[in-house]
Amino acid sequence: MYSVPKLEHYSPESLDHVVADLLAALDAETVVLRNDADWKAFRDRWLARKNGVLTLVNETWLKAAPGPAKREVGRRVNELKARVEAAIGDAHNKIHASSADALLAAERLDITLPGIQRPIGVKHPVLRVMDEIVAVFKAMGYSVGEGPEVETDYYNFESLNFPPNHPARDTQDTLLIAGQEHKPSRDRLLLRTHTSPVQIRTMEKQPPPLRIVIPGKVHRNDPLDATHSPIFHQVEGLAVDTNITFCDLKGTLDHAMKALFGSSVKTRFYPSFFPFTEPSADMQVSCIFCGGKGCRKCKNSGWIELLGCGMVDPNVFDFVKDNGYDSSKISGFAFGMGVERIAMLKYEVEGIQLFYEGDVRFLEQFA
Ligand code: DAH
């Protein structure tokens, strides 16, 4: 601590001298300030009303100065006051800036470190093929519809002309929802075995004419093998209008197969049976592996069976007669295809299970 000496001489030189002594003391103090507590003590030492250095300077220098010297002394005191206040302000900034620096240093992030790279996914091959099939029909003016996976017996079977207990139901081994026995059989819930129920659902909502494709997931109680899975996907199609003929069906599907597999692919239609179409057909495409010459994949027949189709059975229209589906005035065709089957042919996938196992080595090939 330094004291404020009494002034004995009032010449400018001696005033400068005592002021310089005080400023030197001020500077010496600012150098050793470390923290807020140091700074407060420093501030009080110089600015406190009682016994602060500036107060003492006022009293011992200014008040005691004889009249003629007051001006010179006052000028020195004001100068000193300004210097002290500046020094206190600077010291404050320095201490607080350095604590902010410490905080920043503690929270420092190294933004030059490489980030966590998340590989961008791609559409699953099944969905990709499903979208592709849908796009082919959209380009022909079809709209896209959907329906529930948990379906009633009525939509999945009855309205598609599968009467209760009809043996045609046995071709689709059905997973039933438990605890439905108390309901009338048409209201019982099951997992839809095909996308065909959405045909009736759509016709109930929309009068003819109609062109619609219906992509979706279906379920059957089939054990998993190289070509069967209890869950798989279908794309259904339905076109209803006046004067729709089997030629329209053939032309539409032939075009769709060429769009999907390439223009050299051929189609042919074999008689078949589905309760909801009459006549019904299985459509085959010329083997996309050997071009029809015969190979292991087509079992040397040159043809591969791909989908079911036919002209909508008038009995089906009867279920939606009230919505304008009068089978004496309109006709239609329908078809349904398995998406996995088409994906397996397109990408030469050997086993259906590869689509569901989620093995990245398999899926990566579609990236
Ligand atoms: N729903 C049939 C199945 O899953 C496929 C099918 C055949 C759909 C003929 C149709 C059709 O619309 O007309 O086996």
PDB file of N, CA and C in Angstrom, residues 14 31 41 59 82 84 96 98 107 109-110 120 143 235 262 264 283 315 325 330:
ATOM      1  N   SER A  14       7.055  19.433  -9.595  1.00  0.00           N
ATOM      2  CA  SER A  14       6.843  18.584  -8.417  1.00  0.00           C
ATOM      3  C   SER A  14       5.448  17.948  -8.450  1.00  0.00           C
ATOM      4  N   VAL A  31      -0.977  -5.257 -13.069  1.00  0.00           N
ATOM      5  CA  VAL A  31      -0.268  -6.410 -13.603  1.00  0.00           C
ATOM      6  C   VAL A  31      -0.560  -7.689 -12.809  1.00  0.00           C
ATOM      7  N   ALA A  41     -11.087  -5.695  -5.163  1.00  0.00           N
ATOM      8  CA  ALA A  41     -10.244  -5.092  -4.123  1.00  0.00           C
ATOM      9  C   ALA A  41      -9.481  -3.900  -4.705  1.00  0.00           C
ATOM     10  N   GLU A  59      -8.699  15.130  -0.838  1.00  0.00           N
ATOM     11  CA  GLU A  59      -8.599  15.806   0.452  1.00  0.00           C
ATOM     12  C   GLU A  59      -7.213  16.367   0.722  1.00  0.00           C
ATOM     13  N   ALA A  82      -9.191  10.251 -14.379  1.00  0.00           N
ATOM     14  CA  ALA A  82      -9.493   9.621 -15.673  1.00  0.00           C
ATOM     15  C   ALA A  82      -8.606   8.390 -15.884  1.00  0.00           C
ATOM     16  N   VAL A  84      -7.177   6.511 -13.585  1.00  0.00           N
ATOM     17  CA  VAL A  84      -7.551   5.435 -12.661  1.00  0.00           C
ATOM     18  C   VAL A  84      -8.801   4.720 -13.176  1.00  0.00           C
ATOM     19  N   HIS A  96     -12.501 -10.577 -17.332  1.00  0.00           N
ATOM     20  CA  HIS A  96     -13.701 -11.270 -17.802  1.00  0.00           C
ATOM     21  C   HIS A  96     -13.530 -11.872 -19.175  1.00  0.00           C
ATOM     22  N   SER A  98     -10.815 -13.135 -20.202  1.00  0.00           N
ATOM     23  CA  SER A  98     -10.025 -14.357 -20.100  1.00  0.00           C
ATOM     24  C   SER A  98     -10.845 -15.490 -19.502  1.00  0.00           C
ATOM     25  N   GLU A 107     -15.091 -25.830 -23.975  1.00  0.00           N
ATOM     26  CA  GLU A 107     -16.157 -26.363 -24.821  1.00  0.00           C
ATOM     27  C   GLU A 107     -15.735 -26.491 -26.280  1.00  0.00           C
ATOM     28  N   LEU A 109     -14.842 -27.366 -29.885  1.00  0.00           N
ATOM     29  CA  LEU A 109     -15.176 -28.458 -30.810  1.00  0.00           C
ATOM     30  C   LEU A 109     -14.165 -28.438 -31.934  1.00  0.00           C
ATOM     31  N   ASP A 110     -13.707 -29.606 -32.274  1.00  0.00           N
ATOM     32  CA  ASP A 110     -12.806 -29.647 -33.418  1.00  0.00           C
ATOM     33  C   ASP A 110     -13.631 -29.904 -34.676  1.00  0.00           C
ATOM     34  N   ILE A 120     -26.369 -43.157 -47.692  1.00  0.00           N
ATOM     35  CA  ILE A 120     -27.714 -42.840 -48.161  1.00  0.00           C
ATOM     36  C   ILE A 120     -28.364 -44.128 -48.667  1.00  0.00           C
ATOM     37  N   SER A 143     -55.164 -44.950 -62.675  1.00  0.00           N
ATOM     38  CA  SER A 143     -54.887 -44.318 -61.383  1.00  0.00           C
ATOM     39  C   SER A 143     -54.464 -45.400 -60.394  1.00  0.00           C
ATOM     40  N   VAL A 235     -49.331 -56.556 -57.642  1.00  0.00           N
ATOM     41  CA  VAL A 235     -49.948 -55.390 -58.272  1.00  0.00           C
ATOM     42  C   VAL A 235     -51.171 -55.900 -59.017  1.00  0.00           C
ATOM     43  N   GLY A 262     -38.364 -55.280 -71.830  1.00  0.00           N
ATOM     44  CA  GLY A 262     -37.713 -54.984 -73.109  1.00  0.00           C
ATOM     45  C   GLY A 262     -38.616 -55.370 -74.275  1.00  0.00           C
ATOM     46  N   SER A 264     -38.325 -56.939 -76.962  1.00  0.00           N
ATOM     47  CA  SER A 264     -38.298 -58.213 -77.689  1.00  0.00           C
ATOM     48  C   SER A 264     -39.094 -59.315 -76.980  1.00  0.00           C
ATOM     49  N   MET A 283     -50.940 -65.606 -68.030  1.00  0.00           N
ATOM     50  CA  MET A 283     -50.117 -64.993 -69.071  1.00  0.00           C
ATOM     51  C   MET A 283     -48.673 -65.439 -68.913  1.00  0.00           C
ATOM     52  N   ASN A 315     -70.803 -62.067 -62.272  1.00  0.00           N
ATOM     53  CA  ASN A 315     -71.199 -62.236 -60.864  1.00  0.00           C
ATOM     54  C   ASN A 315     -70.511 -61.213 -59.954  1.00  0.00           C
ATOM     55  N   TYR A 325     -72.538 -50.695 -62.219  1.00  0.00           N
ATOM     56  CA  TYR A 325     -71.861 -51.818 -62.878  1.00  0.00           C
ATOM     57  C   TYR A 325     -72.892 -52.844 -63.368  1.00  0.00           C
ATOM     58  N   ILE A 330     -71.674 -52.936 -69.445  1.00  0.00           N
ATOM     59  CA  ILE A 330     -70.227 -52.702 -69.334  1.00  0.00           C
ATOM     60  C   ILE A 330     -69.494 -54.042 -69.240  1.00  0.00           C
TER      61      ILE A 330
END
